[in-house]
Tab-separated table of C-alpha atoms in Angstrom:
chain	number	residue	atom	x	y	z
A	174	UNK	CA	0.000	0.000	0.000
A	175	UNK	CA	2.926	2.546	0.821
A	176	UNK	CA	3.935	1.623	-2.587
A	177	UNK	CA	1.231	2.455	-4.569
A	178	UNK	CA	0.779	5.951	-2.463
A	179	UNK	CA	4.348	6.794	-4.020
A	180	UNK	CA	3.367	5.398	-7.198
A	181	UNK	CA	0.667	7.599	-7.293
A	182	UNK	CA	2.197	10.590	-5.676
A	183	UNK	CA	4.856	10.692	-8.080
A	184	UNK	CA	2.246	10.431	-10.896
A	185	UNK	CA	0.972	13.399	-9.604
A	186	UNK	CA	4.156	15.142	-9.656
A	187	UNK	CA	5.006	13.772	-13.235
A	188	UNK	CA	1.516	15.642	-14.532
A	189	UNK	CA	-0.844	12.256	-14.138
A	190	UNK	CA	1.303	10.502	-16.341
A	191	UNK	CA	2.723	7.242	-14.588
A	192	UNK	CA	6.333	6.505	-14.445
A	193	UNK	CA	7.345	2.613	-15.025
A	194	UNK	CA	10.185	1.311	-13.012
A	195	UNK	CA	11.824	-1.559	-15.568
A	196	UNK	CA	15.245	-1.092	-14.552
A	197	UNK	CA	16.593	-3.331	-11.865
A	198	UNK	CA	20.062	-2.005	-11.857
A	199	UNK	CA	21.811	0.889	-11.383
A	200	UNK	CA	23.813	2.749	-14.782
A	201	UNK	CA	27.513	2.489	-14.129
A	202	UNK	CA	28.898	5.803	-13.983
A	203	UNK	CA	32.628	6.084	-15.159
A	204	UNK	CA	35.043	8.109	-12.129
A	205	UNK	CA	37.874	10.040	-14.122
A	206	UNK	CA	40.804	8.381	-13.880
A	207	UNK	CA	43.250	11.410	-12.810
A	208	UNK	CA	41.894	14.302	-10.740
A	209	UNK	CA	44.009	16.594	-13.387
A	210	UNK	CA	41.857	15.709	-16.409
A	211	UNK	CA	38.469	16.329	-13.877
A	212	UNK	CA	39.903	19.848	-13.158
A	213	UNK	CA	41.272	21.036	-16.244
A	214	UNK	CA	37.672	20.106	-17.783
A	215	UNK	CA	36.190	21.517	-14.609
A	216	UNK	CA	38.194	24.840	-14.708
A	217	UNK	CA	37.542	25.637	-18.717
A	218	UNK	CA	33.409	25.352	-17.865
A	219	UNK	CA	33.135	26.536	-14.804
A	220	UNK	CA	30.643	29.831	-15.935
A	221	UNK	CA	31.636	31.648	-12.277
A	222	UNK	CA	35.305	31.167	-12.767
A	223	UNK	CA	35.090	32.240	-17.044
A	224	UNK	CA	33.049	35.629	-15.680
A	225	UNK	CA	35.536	36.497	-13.403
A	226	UNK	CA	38.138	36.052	-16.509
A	227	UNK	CA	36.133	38.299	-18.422
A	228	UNK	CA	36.037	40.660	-15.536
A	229	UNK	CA	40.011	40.736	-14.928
A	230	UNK	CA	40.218	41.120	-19.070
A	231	UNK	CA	37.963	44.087	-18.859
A	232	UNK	CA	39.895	45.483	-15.420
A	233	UNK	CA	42.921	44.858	-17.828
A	234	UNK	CA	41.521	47.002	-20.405
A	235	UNK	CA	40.570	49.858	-18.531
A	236	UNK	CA	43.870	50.555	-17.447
A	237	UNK	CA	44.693	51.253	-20.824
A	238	UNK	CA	42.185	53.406	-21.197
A	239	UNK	CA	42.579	55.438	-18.017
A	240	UNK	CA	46.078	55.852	-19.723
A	241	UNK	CA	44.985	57.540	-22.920
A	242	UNK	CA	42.800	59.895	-20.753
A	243	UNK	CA	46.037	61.026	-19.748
A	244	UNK	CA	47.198	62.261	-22.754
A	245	UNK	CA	46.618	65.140	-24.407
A	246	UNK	CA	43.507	65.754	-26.621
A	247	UNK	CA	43.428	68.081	-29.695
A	248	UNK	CA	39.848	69.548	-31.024
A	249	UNK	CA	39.963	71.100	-34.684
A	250	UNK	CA	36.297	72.376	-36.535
A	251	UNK	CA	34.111	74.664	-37.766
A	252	UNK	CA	31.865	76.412	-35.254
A	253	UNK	CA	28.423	77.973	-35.835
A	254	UNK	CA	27.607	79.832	-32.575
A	255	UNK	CA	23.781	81.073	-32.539
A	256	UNK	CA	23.330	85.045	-31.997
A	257	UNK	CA	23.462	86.171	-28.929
A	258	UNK	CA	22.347	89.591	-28.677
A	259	UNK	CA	23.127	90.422	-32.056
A	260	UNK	CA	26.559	89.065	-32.250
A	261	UNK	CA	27.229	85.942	-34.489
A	262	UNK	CA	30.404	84.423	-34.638
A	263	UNK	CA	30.914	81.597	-37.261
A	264	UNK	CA	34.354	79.886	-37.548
A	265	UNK	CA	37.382	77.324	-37.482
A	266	UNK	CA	38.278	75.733	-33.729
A	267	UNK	CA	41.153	75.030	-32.693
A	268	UNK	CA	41.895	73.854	-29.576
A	269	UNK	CA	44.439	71.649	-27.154
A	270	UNK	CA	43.290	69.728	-23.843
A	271	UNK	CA	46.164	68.792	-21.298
A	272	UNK	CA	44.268	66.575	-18.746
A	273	UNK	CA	46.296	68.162	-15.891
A	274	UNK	CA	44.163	67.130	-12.485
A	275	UNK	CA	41.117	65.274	-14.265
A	276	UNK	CA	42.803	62.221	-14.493
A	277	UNK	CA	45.234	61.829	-11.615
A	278	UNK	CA	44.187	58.795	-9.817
A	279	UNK	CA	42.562	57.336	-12.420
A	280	UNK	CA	44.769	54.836	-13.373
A	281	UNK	CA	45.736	54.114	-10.054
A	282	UNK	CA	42.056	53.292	-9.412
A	283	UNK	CA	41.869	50.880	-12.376
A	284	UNK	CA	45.344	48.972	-11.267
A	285	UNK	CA	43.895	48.108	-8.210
A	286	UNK	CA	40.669	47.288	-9.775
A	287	UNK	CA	42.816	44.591	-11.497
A	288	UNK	CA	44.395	43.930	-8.881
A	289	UNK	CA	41.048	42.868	-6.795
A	290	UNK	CA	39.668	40.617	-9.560
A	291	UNK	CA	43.282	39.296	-10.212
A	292	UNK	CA	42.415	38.241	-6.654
A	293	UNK	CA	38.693	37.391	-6.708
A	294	UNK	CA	39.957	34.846	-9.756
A	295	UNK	CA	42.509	33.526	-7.806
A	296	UNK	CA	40.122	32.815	-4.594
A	297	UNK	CA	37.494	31.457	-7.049
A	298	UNK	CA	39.531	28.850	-8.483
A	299	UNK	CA	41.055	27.733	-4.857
A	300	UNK	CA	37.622	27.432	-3.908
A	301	UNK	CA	36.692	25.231	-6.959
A	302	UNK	CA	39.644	23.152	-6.771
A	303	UNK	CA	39.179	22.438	-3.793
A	304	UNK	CA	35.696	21.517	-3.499
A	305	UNK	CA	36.160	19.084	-6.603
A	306	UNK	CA	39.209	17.448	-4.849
A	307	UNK	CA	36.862	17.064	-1.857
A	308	UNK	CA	34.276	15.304	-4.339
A	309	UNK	CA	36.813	13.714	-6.103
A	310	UNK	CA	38.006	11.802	-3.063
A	311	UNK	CA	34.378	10.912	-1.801
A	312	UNK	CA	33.723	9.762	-4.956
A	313	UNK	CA	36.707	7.814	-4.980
A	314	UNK	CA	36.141	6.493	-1.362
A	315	UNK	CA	32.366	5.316	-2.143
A	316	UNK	CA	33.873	3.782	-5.699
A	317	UNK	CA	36.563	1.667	-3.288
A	318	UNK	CA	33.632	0.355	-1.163
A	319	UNK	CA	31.367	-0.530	-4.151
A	320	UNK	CA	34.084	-2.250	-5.467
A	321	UNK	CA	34.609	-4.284	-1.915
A	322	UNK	CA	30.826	-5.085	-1.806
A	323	UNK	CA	30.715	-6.425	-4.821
A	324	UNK	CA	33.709	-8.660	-4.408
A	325	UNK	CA	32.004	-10.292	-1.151
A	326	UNK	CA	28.812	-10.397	-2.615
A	327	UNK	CA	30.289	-12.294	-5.588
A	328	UNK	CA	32.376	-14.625	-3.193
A	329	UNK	CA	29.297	-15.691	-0.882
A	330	UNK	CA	27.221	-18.494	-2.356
A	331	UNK	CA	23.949	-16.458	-1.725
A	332	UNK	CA	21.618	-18.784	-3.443
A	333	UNK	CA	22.761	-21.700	-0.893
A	334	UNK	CA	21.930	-19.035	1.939
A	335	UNK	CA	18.270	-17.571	0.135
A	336	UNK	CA	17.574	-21.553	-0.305
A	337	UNK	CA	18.720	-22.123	4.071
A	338	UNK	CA	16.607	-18.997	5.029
A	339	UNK	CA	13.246	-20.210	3.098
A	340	UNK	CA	13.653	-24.053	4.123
């Protein structure tokens, strides 16, 4: 009876469809071999650890770009000023921009904006690697005593025994 309540319970959770249990035994599931290969192929997916690449690549970038703030900008065009009270002035511009005190710690801002997701990367991918050595060897651990269990099983004569228990 507590069978069929599941049954049915998990027919209600499947949409009223029933599911059919024909499989007596479990899929075997292959344990990489080396726990390099699991986190080299773990590392190059891992979405949290590729958008904090992305993020040091852009931190990267903007140091650049704080530097060529720096520089000096030149302006050169033809300018239409409206009248303003009767006055119109119409003519070439040309002008120079030295970024003197606009951009002063603005690089210094972006190399230790590197600098923190240099370090958010790093502590990202200790924290990876070292949860997937930690499921690596539990894996490894339950794989050892599956292994065992099935030796004993297949050393016992457990037909002799099932045959004992019923007579």
């Amino acid at each position: 009876a507590s069978r069929v309540a599941k049954l049915q319970e998990l027919a209600i959770l499947n949409g009223g469809v029933d599911i059919q249990f024909d499989d007596t035994v479990y899929m075997q599931l292959e344990v990489p071999s080396s726990f390099v290969d699991l986190k080299q192929e773990v590392m190059s997916s891992d979405r949290r650890l590729l958008a904090l690449q992305s993020e040091k690549e852009a931190a990267q970038r903007q140091i650049k770009v704080n530097r060529t703030k720096g520089l000096p900008s030149f302006n050169l065009g033809y300018r239409m000023n409206p009248s303003s009270g009767g006055n119109r002035y119409n003519g070439f511009l040309v002008g120079i921009s030295i970024p003197i005190f606009s951009n002063r710690n603005n690089v210094k801002q972006a190399k230790v904006q590197s600098l923190y997701a240099d370090l958010q990367l790093d502590n990202a991918e200790t924290t990876v690697e070292r949860d997937l050595l930690q499921l690596y060897n539990q894996a490894m651990a339950l794989k050892t005593a599956i292994d065992e269990y099935s030796q004993v099983l297949k050393n016992q004569n457990n037909l002799a025994l099932l045959n004992k228990a019923i007579q």
